[in-house]
């Protein structure tokens, strides 16, 4: 009976790995490799240059209707990765 559980465990691990490896490529725009974007965790500074009237504005879904950054988009570096990572 024990053997059966081991097999099940291995099967579940294989399934998890398969899901992880077949995940799609990152499509979120990466940070430009310049000095401005070197401190990628300095997220309080980001909206100043990427507000809705900026040249390279954040998409609508980053902002609340009040114009401030949505809580789930505050930490830019969660999604916007450096060029090579
Ligand atoms: C001093 C102004 C300035 C600050 C501060 C700044 N950015 Fe930018 N950012 C720009 C400009 C200008 C561009 C577009 C030019 C370029 O691609 O180099 C850009 C481009 C980007 C892009 C790429 C967009 C694309 O089309 O690929 C992302 C993502 C980004 N910024 C995120 C951030 C994040 C996150 C922060 C905070 C860590 C930040 N920016 C801080 C000015 C700024
Ligand atoms: C939950 C993930 C997530 C977070 C957090 C996030 N972004 Fe984004 N961002 C995206 C995705 C996905 C896109 C591209 C899709 C789109 O245009 O809607 C994008 C697009 C952008 C663009 C437009 C790039 C272009 O090509 O025009 C800018 C600028 C940007 N984000 C800046 C920021 C800044 C600044 C922050 C932090 C205040 C931030 N993002 C936080 C996921 C995120």
Short mmCIF file of C-alpha atoms and ligand atoms in Angstrom, two decimals:
data_model
loop_
_atom_site.label_atom_id
_atom_site.label_comp_id
_atom_site.label_asym_id
_atom_site.label_seq_id
_atom_site.Cartn_x
_atom_site.Cartn_y
_atom_site.Cartn_z
CA UNK A 1 0.00 0.00 0.00
CA UNK A 2 2.84 2.41 0.92
CA UNK A 3 4.38 2.02 -2.54
CA UNK A 4 1.21 3.33 -4.08
CA UNK A 5 1.53 6.59 -2.13
CA UNK A 6 5.11 7.00 -3.31
CA UNK A 7 4.02 6.61 -6.89
CA UNK A 8 1.26 9.13 -6.37
CA UNK A 9 3.77 11.57 -4.87
CA UNK A 10 6.11 11.22 -7.83
CA UNK A 11 3.22 11.70 -10.25
CA UNK A 12 2.12 14.88 -8.51
CA UNK A 13 5.67 16.27 -8.55
CA UNK A 14 5.93 15.54 -12.25
CA UNK A 15 2.64 17.32 -12.88
CA UNK A 16 3.76 20.40 -10.92
CA UNK A 17 7.06 20.56 -12.81
CA UNK A 18 5.27 20.23 -16.13
CA UNK A 19 3.00 23.16 -15.28
CA UNK A 20 5.97 25.28 -14.21
CA UNK A 21 8.02 24.56 -17.32
CA UNK A 22 5.17 25.18 -19.70
CA UNK A 23 4.43 28.61 -18.21
CA UNK A 24 4.42 31.32 -20.89
CA UNK A 25 7.37 33.65 -21.47
CA UNK A 26 7.40 36.89 -19.52
CA UNK A 27 5.52 39.45 -21.58
CA UNK A 28 5.49 42.31 -19.09
CA UNK A 29 7.63 45.15 -20.48
CA UNK A 30 11.11 45.04 -18.96
CA UNK A 31 12.87 47.99 -17.42
CA UNK A 32 15.20 49.86 -19.77
CA UNK A 33 18.85 49.24 -18.87
CA UNK A 34 19.61 52.88 -18.04
CA UNK A 35 20.60 54.84 -14.92
CA UNK A 36 17.03 55.98 -14.25
CA UNK A 37 15.90 52.41 -13.90
CA UNK A 38 18.92 51.06 -12.06
CA UNK A 39 17.21 51.23 -8.66
CA UNK A 40 14.36 49.00 -9.65
CA UNK A 41 13.04 48.74 -6.10
CA UNK A 42 12.70 52.50 -5.68
CA UNK A 43 9.06 52.26 -6.62
CA UNK A 44 7.90 55.50 -4.93
CA UNK A 45 9.83 57.38 -7.63
CA UNK A 46 8.32 55.58 -10.62
CA UNK A 47 4.87 57.19 -10.88
CA UNK A 48 6.50 60.63 -11.10
CA UNK A 49 7.69 59.79 -14.61
CA UNK A 50 4.97 57.32 -15.58
CA UNK A 51 1.80 59.19 -14.55
CA UNK A 52 -1.20 59.28 -16.86
CA UNK A 53 0.00 62.45 -18.62
CA UNK A 54 3.54 61.18 -19.06
CA UNK A 55 5.07 60.36 -22.44
CA UNK A 56 5.39 56.70 -21.41
CA UNK A 57 2.31 56.47 -19.17
CA UNK A 58 1.33 53.49 -17.09
CA UNK A 59 -1.66 51.61 -18.54
CA UNK A 60 -5.10 52.42 -17.07
CA UNK A 61 -5.19 49.21 -15.04
CA UNK A 62 -2.25 50.45 -12.94
CA UNK A 63 -4.29 53.37 -11.59
CA UNK A 64 -7.36 53.94 -9.44
CA UNK A 65 -10.07 56.31 -10.68
CA UNK A 66 -8.60 58.92 -8.31
CA UNK A 67 -5.39 58.87 -10.32
CA UNK A 68 -3.23 57.29 -7.62
CA UNK A 69 -1.48 53.99 -8.20
CA UNK A 70 -3.66 50.95 -7.48
CA UNK A 71 -2.53 49.01 -4.39
CA UNK A 72 -1.87 45.88 -6.45
CA UNK A 73 0.41 47.86 -8.76
CA UNK A 74 2.37 49.81 -6.16
CA UNK A 75 5.46 47.61 -6.22
CA UNK A 76 6.50 47.93 -9.84
CA UNK A 77 9.43 45.53 -9.50
CA UNK A 78 7.14 42.59 -8.78
CA UNK A 79 6.25 42.57 -12.46
CA UNK A 80 8.74 44.79 -14.29
CA UNK A 81 11.99 42.89 -14.36
CA UNK A 82 15.40 44.06 -15.55
CA UNK A 83 16.46 43.27 -19.11
CA UNK A 84 18.08 39.92 -18.42
CA UNK A 85 16.68 37.82 -15.58
C1 LIG B 1 13.21 60.27 -14.62
C2 LIG B 1 12.03 59.67 -15.19
C3 LIG B 1 11.77 58.18 -14.98
C4 LIG B 1 11.75 57.49 -13.79
C5 LIG B 1 12.04 58.00 -12.37
C6 LIG B 1 11.36 56.14 -14.13
N1 LIG B 1 11.16 56.02 -15.48
FE1 LIG B 1 10.56 54.33 -16.47
N2 LIG B 1 10.88 55.24 -18.26
C7 LIG B 1 11.14 56.59 -18.43
C8 LIG B 1 11.21 56.88 -19.84
C9 LIG B 1 11.48 58.26 -20.46
C10 LIG B 1 11.01 55.64 -20.53
C11 LIG B 1 10.98 55.38 -22.03
C12 LIG B 1 12.32 55.52 -22.66
C13 LIG B 1 13.09 54.26 -22.66
O1 LIG B 1 12.55 53.22 -23.07
O2 LIG B 1 14.27 54.28 -22.28
C14 LIG B 1 10.79 54.65 -19.49
C15 LIG B 1 10.52 53.32 -19.75
C16 LIG B 1 10.05 52.42 -18.79
C17 LIG B 1 9.57 51.08 -19.05
C18 LIG B 1 9.59 50.38 -20.38
C19 LIG B 1 8.37 50.66 -21.17
C20 LIG B 1 8.40 49.91 -22.47
O3 LIG B 1 7.69 50.34 -23.36
O4 LIG B 1 9.13 48.93 -22.61
C21 LIG B 1 9.17 50.55 -17.87
C22 LIG B 1 8.59 49.17 -17.64
C23 LIG B 1 9.42 51.54 -16.85
N3 LIG B 1 9.95 52.66 -17.43
C24 LIG B 1 9.16 51.37 -15.51
C25 LIG B 1 9.68 52.18 -14.51
C26 LIG B 1 9.75 51.83 -13.11
C27 LIG B 1 9.24 50.54 -12.52
C28 LIG B 1 10.34 52.88 -12.46
C29 LIG B 1 10.72 52.97 -10.98
C30 LIG B 1 11.75 52.03 -10.53
C31 LIG B 1 10.63 53.90 -13.45
N4 LIG B 1 10.22 53.44 -14.68
C32 LIG B 1 11.20 55.14 -13.17
C33 LIG B 1 11.30 57.53 -17.41
C34 LIG B 1 11.40 57.24 -16.05
C1 LIG B 2 0.86 43.24 -11.40
C2 LIG B 2 1.97 43.46 -12.34
C3 LIG B 2 2.41 44.90 -12.59
C4 LIG B 2 2.79 45.83 -11.64
C5 LIG B 2 2.85 45.68 -10.13
C6 LIG B 2 3.15 47.02 -12.39
N1 LIG B 2 2.99 46.79 -13.74
FE1 LIG B 2 3.40 48.09 -15.24
N2 LIG B 2 2.69 46.76 -16.62
C7 LIG B 2 2.31 45.49 -16.36
C8 LIG B 2 1.91 44.84 -17.60
C9 LIG B 2 1.42 43.40 -17.74
C10 LIG B 2 2.08 45.80 -18.62
C11 LIG B 2 1.82 45.64 -20.10
C12 LIG B 2 0.40 45.42 -20.44
C13 LIG B 2 -0.36 46.66 -20.58
O1 LIG B 2 0.04 47.53 -21.36
O2 LIG B 2 -1.44 46.79 -19.94
C14 LIG B 2 2.57 47.01 -17.97
C15 LIG B 2 2.86 48.18 -18.63
C16 LIG B 2 3.52 49.27 -18.06
C17 LIG B 2 3.97 50.45 -18.77
C18 LIG B 2 3.75 50.74 -20.23
C19 LIG B 2 4.90 50.25 -21.04
C20 LIG B 2 4.69 50.63 -22.47
O3 LIG B 2 5.18 49.89 -23.32
O4 LIG B 2 4.06 51.64 -22.74
C21 LIG B 2 4.57 51.27 -17.88
C22 LIG B 2 5.23 52.61 -18.13
C23 LIG B 2 4.48 50.63 -16.59
N3 LIG B 2 3.82 49.43 -16.73
C24 LIG B 2 4.96 51.16 -15.41
C25 LIG B 2 4.72 50.64 -14.15
C26 LIG B 2 5.03 51.33 -12.92
C27 LIG B 2 5.69 52.69 -12.82
C28 LIG B 2 4.63 50.52 -11.90
C29 LIG B 2 4.67 50.81 -10.40
C30 LIG B 2 4.00 52.05 -9.95
C31 LIG B 2 4.07 49.30 -12.50
N4 LIG B 2 4.14 49.43 -13.86
C32 LIG B 2 3.58 48.21 -11.79
C33 LIG B 2 2.28 44.88 -15.11
C34 LIG B 2 2.56 45.50 -13.90
#
